[in-house]
Short mmCIF file of C-alpha atoms in Angstrom, two decimals:
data_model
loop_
_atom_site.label_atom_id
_atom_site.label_comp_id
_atom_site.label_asym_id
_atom_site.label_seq_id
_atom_site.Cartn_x
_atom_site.Cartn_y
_atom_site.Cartn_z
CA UNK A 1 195.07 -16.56 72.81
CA UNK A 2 197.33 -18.76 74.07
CA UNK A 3 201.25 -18.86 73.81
CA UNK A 4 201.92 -22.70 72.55
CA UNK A 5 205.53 -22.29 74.55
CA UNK A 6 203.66 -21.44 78.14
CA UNK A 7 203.05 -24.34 80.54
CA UNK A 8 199.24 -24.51 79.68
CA UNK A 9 196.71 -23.89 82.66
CA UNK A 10 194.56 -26.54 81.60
CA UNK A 11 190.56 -26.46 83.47
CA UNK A 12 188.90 -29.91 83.08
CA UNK A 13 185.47 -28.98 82.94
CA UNK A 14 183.26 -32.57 84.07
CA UNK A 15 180.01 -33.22 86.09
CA UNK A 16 177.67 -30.06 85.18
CA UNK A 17 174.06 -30.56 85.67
CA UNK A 18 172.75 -32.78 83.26
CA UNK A 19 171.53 -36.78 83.21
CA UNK A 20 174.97 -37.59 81.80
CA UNK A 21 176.65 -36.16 84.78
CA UNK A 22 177.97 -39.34 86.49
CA UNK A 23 179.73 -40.19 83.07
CA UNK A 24 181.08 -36.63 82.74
CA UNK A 25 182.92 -37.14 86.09
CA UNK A 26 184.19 -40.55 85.11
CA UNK A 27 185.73 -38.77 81.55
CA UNK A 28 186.81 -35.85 82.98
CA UNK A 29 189.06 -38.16 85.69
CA UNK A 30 190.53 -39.76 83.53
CA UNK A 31 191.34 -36.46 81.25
CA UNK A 32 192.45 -34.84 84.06
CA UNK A 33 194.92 -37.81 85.41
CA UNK A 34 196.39 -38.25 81.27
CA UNK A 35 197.33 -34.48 81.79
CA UNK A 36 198.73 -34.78 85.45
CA UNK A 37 200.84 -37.42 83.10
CA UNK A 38 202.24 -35.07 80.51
CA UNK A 39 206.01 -34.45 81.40
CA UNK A 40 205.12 -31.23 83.09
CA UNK A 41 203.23 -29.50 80.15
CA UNK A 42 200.18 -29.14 81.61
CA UNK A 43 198.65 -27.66 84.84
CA UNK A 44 195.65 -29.43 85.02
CA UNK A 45 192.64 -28.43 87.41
CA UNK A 46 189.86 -29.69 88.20
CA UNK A 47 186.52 -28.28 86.94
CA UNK A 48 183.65 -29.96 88.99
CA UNK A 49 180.80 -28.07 89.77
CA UNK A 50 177.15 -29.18 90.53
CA UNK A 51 175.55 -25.59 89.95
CA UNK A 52 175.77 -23.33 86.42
CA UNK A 53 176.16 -20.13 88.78
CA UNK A 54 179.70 -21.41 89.60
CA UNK A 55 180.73 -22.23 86.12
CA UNK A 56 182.42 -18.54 85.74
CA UNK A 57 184.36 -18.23 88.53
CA UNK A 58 185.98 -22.38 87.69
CA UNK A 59 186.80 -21.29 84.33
CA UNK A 60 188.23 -17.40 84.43
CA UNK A 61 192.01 -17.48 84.30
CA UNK A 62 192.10 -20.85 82.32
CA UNK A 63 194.66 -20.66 79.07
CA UNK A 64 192.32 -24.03 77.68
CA UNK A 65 189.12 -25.94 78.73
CA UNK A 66 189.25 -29.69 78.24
CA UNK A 67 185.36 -29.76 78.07
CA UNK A 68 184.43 -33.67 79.12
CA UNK A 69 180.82 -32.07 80.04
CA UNK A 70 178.32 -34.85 78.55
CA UNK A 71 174.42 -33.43 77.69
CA UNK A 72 172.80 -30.45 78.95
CA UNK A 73 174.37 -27.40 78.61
CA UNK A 74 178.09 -28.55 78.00
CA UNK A 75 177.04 -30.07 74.85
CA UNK A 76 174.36 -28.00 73.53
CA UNK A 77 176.46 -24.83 72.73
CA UNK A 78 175.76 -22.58 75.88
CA UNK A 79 179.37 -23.09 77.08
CA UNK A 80 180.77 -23.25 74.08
CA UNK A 81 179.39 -19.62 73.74
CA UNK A 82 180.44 -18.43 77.05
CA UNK A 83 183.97 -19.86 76.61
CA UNK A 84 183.93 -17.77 72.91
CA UNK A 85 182.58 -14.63 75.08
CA UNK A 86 185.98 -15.15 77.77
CA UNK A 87 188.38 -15.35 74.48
CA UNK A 88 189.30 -18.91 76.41
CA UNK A 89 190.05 -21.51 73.55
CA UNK A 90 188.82 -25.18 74.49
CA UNK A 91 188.59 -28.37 73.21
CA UNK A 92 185.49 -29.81 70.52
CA UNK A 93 182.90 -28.02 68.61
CA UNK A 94 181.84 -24.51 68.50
CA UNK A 95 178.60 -23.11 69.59
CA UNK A 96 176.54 -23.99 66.17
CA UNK A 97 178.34 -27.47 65.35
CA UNK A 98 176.97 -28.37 69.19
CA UNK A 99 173.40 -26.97 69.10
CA UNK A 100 173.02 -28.95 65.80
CA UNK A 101 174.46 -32.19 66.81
CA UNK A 102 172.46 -32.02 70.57
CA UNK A 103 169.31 -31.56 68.44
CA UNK A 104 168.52 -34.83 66.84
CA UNK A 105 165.76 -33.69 64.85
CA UNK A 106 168.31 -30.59 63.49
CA UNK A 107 171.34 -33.29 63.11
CA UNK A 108 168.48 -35.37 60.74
CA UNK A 109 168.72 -32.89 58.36
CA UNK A 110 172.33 -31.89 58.20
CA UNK A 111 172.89 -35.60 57.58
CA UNK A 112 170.73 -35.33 54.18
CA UNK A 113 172.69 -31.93 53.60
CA UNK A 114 175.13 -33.93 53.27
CA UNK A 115 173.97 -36.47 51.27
CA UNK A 116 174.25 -39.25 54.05
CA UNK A 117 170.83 -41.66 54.18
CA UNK A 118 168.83 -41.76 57.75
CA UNK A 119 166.12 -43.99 58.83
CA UNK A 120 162.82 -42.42 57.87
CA UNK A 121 161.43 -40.33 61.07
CA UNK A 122 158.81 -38.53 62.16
CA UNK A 123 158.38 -35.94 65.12
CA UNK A 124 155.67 -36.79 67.86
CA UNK A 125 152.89 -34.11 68.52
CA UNK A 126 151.88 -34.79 72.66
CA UNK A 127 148.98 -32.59 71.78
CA UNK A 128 147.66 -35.48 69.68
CA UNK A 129 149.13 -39.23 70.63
CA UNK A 130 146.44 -41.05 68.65
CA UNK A 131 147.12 -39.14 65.58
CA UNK A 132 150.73 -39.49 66.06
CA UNK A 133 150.73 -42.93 66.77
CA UNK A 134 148.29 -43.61 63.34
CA UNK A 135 151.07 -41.56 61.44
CA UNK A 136 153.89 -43.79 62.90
CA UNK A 137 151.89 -46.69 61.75
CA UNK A 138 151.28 -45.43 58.18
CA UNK A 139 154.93 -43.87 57.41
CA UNK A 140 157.56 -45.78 59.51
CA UNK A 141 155.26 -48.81 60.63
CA UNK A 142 156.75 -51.08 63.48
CA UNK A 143 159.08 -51.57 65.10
CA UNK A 144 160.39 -48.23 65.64
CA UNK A 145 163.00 -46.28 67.92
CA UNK A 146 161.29 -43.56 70.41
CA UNK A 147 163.99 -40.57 70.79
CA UNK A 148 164.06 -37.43 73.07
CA UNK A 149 165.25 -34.64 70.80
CA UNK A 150 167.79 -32.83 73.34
CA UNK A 151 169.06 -36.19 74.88
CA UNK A 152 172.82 -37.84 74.43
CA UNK A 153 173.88 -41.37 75.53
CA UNK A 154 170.74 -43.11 74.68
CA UNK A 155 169.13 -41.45 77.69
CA UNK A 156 165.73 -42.28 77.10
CA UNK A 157 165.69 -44.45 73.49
CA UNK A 158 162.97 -47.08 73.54
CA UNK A 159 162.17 -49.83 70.69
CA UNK A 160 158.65 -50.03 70.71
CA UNK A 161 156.63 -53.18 68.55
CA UNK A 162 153.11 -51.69 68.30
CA UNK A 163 150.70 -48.87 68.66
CA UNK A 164 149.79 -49.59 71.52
CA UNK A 165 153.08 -49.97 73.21
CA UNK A 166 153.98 -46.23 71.71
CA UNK A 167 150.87 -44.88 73.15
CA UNK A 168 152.20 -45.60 76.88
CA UNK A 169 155.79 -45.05 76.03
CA UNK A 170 155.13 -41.44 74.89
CA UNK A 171 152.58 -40.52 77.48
CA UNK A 172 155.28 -41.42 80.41
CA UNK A 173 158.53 -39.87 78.55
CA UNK A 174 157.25 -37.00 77.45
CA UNK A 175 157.81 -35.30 81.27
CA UNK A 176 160.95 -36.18 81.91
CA UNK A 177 162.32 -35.83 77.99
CA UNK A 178 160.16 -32.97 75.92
CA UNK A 179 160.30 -32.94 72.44
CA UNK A 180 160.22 -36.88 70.68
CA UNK A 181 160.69 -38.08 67.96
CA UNK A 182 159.69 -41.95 65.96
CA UNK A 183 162.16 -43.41 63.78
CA UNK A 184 162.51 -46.63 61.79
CA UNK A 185 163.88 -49.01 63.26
CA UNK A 186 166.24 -50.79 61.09
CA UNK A 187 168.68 -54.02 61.99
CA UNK A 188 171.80 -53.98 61.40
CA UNK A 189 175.38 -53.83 62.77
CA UNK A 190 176.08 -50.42 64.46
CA UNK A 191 179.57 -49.05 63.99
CA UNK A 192 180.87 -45.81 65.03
CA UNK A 193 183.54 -43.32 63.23
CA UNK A 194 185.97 -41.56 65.25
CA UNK A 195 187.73 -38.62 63.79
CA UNK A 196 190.82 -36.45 65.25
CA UNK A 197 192.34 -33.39 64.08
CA UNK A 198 195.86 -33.82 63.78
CA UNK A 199 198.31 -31.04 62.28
CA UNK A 200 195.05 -29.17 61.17
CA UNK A 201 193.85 -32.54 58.76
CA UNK A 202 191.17 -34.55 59.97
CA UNK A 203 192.32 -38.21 60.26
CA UNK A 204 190.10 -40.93 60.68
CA UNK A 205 190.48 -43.34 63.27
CA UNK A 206 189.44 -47.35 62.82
CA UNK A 207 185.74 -47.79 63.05
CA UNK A 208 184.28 -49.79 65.98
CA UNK A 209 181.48 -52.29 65.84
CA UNK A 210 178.74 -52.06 68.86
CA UNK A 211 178.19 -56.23 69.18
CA UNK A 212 175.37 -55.61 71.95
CA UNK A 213 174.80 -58.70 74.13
CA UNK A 214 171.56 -58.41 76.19
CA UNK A 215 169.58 -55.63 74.83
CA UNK A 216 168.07 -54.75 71.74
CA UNK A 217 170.42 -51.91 70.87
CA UNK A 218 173.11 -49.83 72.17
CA UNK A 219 171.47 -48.45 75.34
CA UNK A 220 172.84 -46.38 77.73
CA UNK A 221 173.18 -49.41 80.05
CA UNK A 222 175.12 -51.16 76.87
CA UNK A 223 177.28 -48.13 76.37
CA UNK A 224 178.38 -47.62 80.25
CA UNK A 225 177.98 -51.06 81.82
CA UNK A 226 181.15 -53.37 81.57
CA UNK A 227 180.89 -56.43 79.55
CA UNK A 228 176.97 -55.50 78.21
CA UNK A 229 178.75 -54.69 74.95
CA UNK A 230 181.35 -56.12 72.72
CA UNK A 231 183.90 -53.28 71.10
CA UNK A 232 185.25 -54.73 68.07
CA UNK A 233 188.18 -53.12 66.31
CA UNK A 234 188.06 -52.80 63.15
CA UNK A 235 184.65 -53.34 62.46
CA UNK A 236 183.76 -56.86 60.71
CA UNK A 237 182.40 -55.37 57.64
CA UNK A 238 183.97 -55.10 54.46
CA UNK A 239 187.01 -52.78 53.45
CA UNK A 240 185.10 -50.53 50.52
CA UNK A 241 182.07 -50.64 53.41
CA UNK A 242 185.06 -49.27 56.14
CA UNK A 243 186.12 -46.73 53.57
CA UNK A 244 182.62 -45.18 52.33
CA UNK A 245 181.80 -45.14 56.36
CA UNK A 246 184.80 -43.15 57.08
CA UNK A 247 184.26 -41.19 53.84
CA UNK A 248 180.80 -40.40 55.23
CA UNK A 249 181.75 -39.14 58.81
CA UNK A 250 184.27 -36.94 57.33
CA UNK A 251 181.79 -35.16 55.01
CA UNK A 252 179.14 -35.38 58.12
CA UNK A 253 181.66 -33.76 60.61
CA UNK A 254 182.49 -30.98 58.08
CA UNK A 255 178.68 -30.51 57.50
CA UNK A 256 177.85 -30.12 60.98
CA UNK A 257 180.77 -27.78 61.12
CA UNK A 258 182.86 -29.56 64.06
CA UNK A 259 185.78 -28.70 65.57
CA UNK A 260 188.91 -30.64 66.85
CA UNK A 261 187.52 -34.85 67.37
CA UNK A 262 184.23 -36.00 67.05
CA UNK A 263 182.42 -39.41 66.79
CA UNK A 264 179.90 -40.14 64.00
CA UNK A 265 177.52 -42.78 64.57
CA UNK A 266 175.60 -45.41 61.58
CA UNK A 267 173.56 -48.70 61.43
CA UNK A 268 174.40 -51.41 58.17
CA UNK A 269 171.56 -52.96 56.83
CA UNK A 270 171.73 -56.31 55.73
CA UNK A 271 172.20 -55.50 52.22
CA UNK A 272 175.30 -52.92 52.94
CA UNK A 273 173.21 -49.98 53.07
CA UNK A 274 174.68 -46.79 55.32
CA UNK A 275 172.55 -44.94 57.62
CA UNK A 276 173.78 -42.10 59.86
CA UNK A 277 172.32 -41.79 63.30
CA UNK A 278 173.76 -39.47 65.10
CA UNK A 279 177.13 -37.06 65.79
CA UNK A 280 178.52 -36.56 68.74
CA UNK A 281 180.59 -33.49 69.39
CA UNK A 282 181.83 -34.68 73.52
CA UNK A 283 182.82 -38.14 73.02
CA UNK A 284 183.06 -40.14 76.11
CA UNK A 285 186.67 -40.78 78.01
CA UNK A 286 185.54 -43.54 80.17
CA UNK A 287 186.70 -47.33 80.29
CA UNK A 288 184.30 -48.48 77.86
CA UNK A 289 184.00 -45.57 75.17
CA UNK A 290 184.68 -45.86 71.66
CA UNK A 291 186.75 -42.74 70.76
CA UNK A 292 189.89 -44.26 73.04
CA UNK A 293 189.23 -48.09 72.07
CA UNK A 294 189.70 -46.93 67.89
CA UNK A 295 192.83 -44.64 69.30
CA UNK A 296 194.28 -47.36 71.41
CA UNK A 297 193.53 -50.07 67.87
CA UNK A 298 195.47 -46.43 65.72
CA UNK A 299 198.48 -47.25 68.20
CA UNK A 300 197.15 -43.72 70.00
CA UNK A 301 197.46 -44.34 73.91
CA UNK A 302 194.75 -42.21 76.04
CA UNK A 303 197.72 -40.41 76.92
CA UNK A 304 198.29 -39.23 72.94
CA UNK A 305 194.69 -39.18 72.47
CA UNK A 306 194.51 -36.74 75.32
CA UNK A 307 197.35 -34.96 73.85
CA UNK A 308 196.16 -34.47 70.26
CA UNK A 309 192.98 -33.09 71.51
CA UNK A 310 194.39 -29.97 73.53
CA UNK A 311 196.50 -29.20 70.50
CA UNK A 312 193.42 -29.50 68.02
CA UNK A 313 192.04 -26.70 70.46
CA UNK A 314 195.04 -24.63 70.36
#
């Protein structure tokens, strides 16, 4: 346990071994320089590492872990269970809240526990494309959105317009991705919910519209590439909209069972109807992420933000 009075020893854990790695290392810089900024608090060092074998030896000693660890097994729950194995405290979700929210098949029902609509979906069998793609066309018809189960960022989402088009995207995804999954594809404006623990209450933050300028939908190359997306904070939707959205990733982040901050994502129909997509349990700390813009409209400077979520660990 730690001793709140102690100078903390502080490991930023960032890169790790997954797709996300590039944006894990961008994050976990900027974590790591808003703690080199604390007024002497915090002893922050830096946890890079390229190979799981060294993951032990960066952590052992650490009072906290600021995970910034994006995908793979820094998301998924595997460190989260190690770091519960060491007795080291760190920042987000536990083990369970983490496995569900990386598994967006899992997450799809822990929505609807808690009573929070999803777009219709359906899991792909690879042992039978035809049949899957005939099953698409009868229960979700097209367009539809072509997930990997285990991915986060977007890696991998596709918007596919016909059979045929699903056919080819699933045969060359299914190597690189495993496990995917059709859902229906439903236009809208995308808004995300951050939330932060603060004092031990969860507090939500202002929500932030995803106004996506050259590609059908926030993409991995919307969400990390400067100027393909326009963050706007607040969201333009109504106020009782705002409110039942925040309302809903409250009750979503409590289902899912997280821990400390996380960032709940839904689409708005055209006729004001709420659809959760997905949680995530790492939120991104880079330039263009949506946890720090909502802080920054909350009057939170990444510097706060930073702050608040050590102590939401502690």
């Amino acid at each position: 346990m730690v001793d709140n009075s102690d100078k903390l020893d502080i490991c930023v854990l960032m890169g790790g071994t997954s797709s996300e790695r590039e944006v894990s290392l961008t994050s976990g810089k900027n974590v790591y320089e808003a703690l080199v900024r604390g007024k002497g608090r915090f002893n922050p060092i830096c946890g890079e590492f390229s190979r799981e074998e060294d993951l032990l030896d960066l952590v052992t000693g650490s009072d906290l872990v600021f995970n910034c660890l994006h995908g793979g097994i820094g998301e998924d729950g595997t460190v989260q269970l190690l770091l519960d194995l060491l007795d080291i405290s760190y920042t987000g979700s536990g083990p369970l809240a983490s496995s569900i929210a990386m598994d967006k098949l899992y997450s799809k029902k822990a929505f609807e526990w808690a009573s929070v609509d999803v777009p219709n979906y359906l899991e792909i069998d690879e042992s039978s494309l035809s049949r899957s793609v005939d099953r698409v066309l009868e229960k979700l018809g097209f367009p539809v959105v072509v997930k990997p189960v285990g991915e986060g960022s977007s890696r991998g989402v596709r918007i596919v317009d016909d059979g045929e088009e699903l056919f080819e995207e699933v045969k060359s995804m299914k190597g690189e991705y495993g496990k995917l999954f059709a859902e229906q594809y439903i236009p809208g404006t995308e808004v995300t919910a951050g939330l932060i623990q603060e004092e031990g209450e969860l507090v939500p933050l202002p929500l932030v519209e995803l106004a996506v300028k050259n590609e059908r939908f926030y993409n991995y190359k919307a969400k990390y590439t400067v100027g393909e997306t326009e963050f706007i904070v607040p969201a333009r939707i109504p106020g009782d909209t705002a409110e039942s959205v925040k309302s809903l990733a409250m009750k979503v982040h409590q289902e899912f069972g997280c821990s400390g901050y996380s960032r709940v994502d839904f689409i708005i129909d055209s006729d004001g109807n709420i659809y959760g997509l997905e949680v995530n349990t790492l939120p991104g700390m880079t330039e263009t992420s949506d946890l720090p813009l909502a802080a920054k409209e909350a009057d939170i400077s990444f510097n706060k933000l930073v702050e608040k979520m050590v102590l939401s660990a502690l």
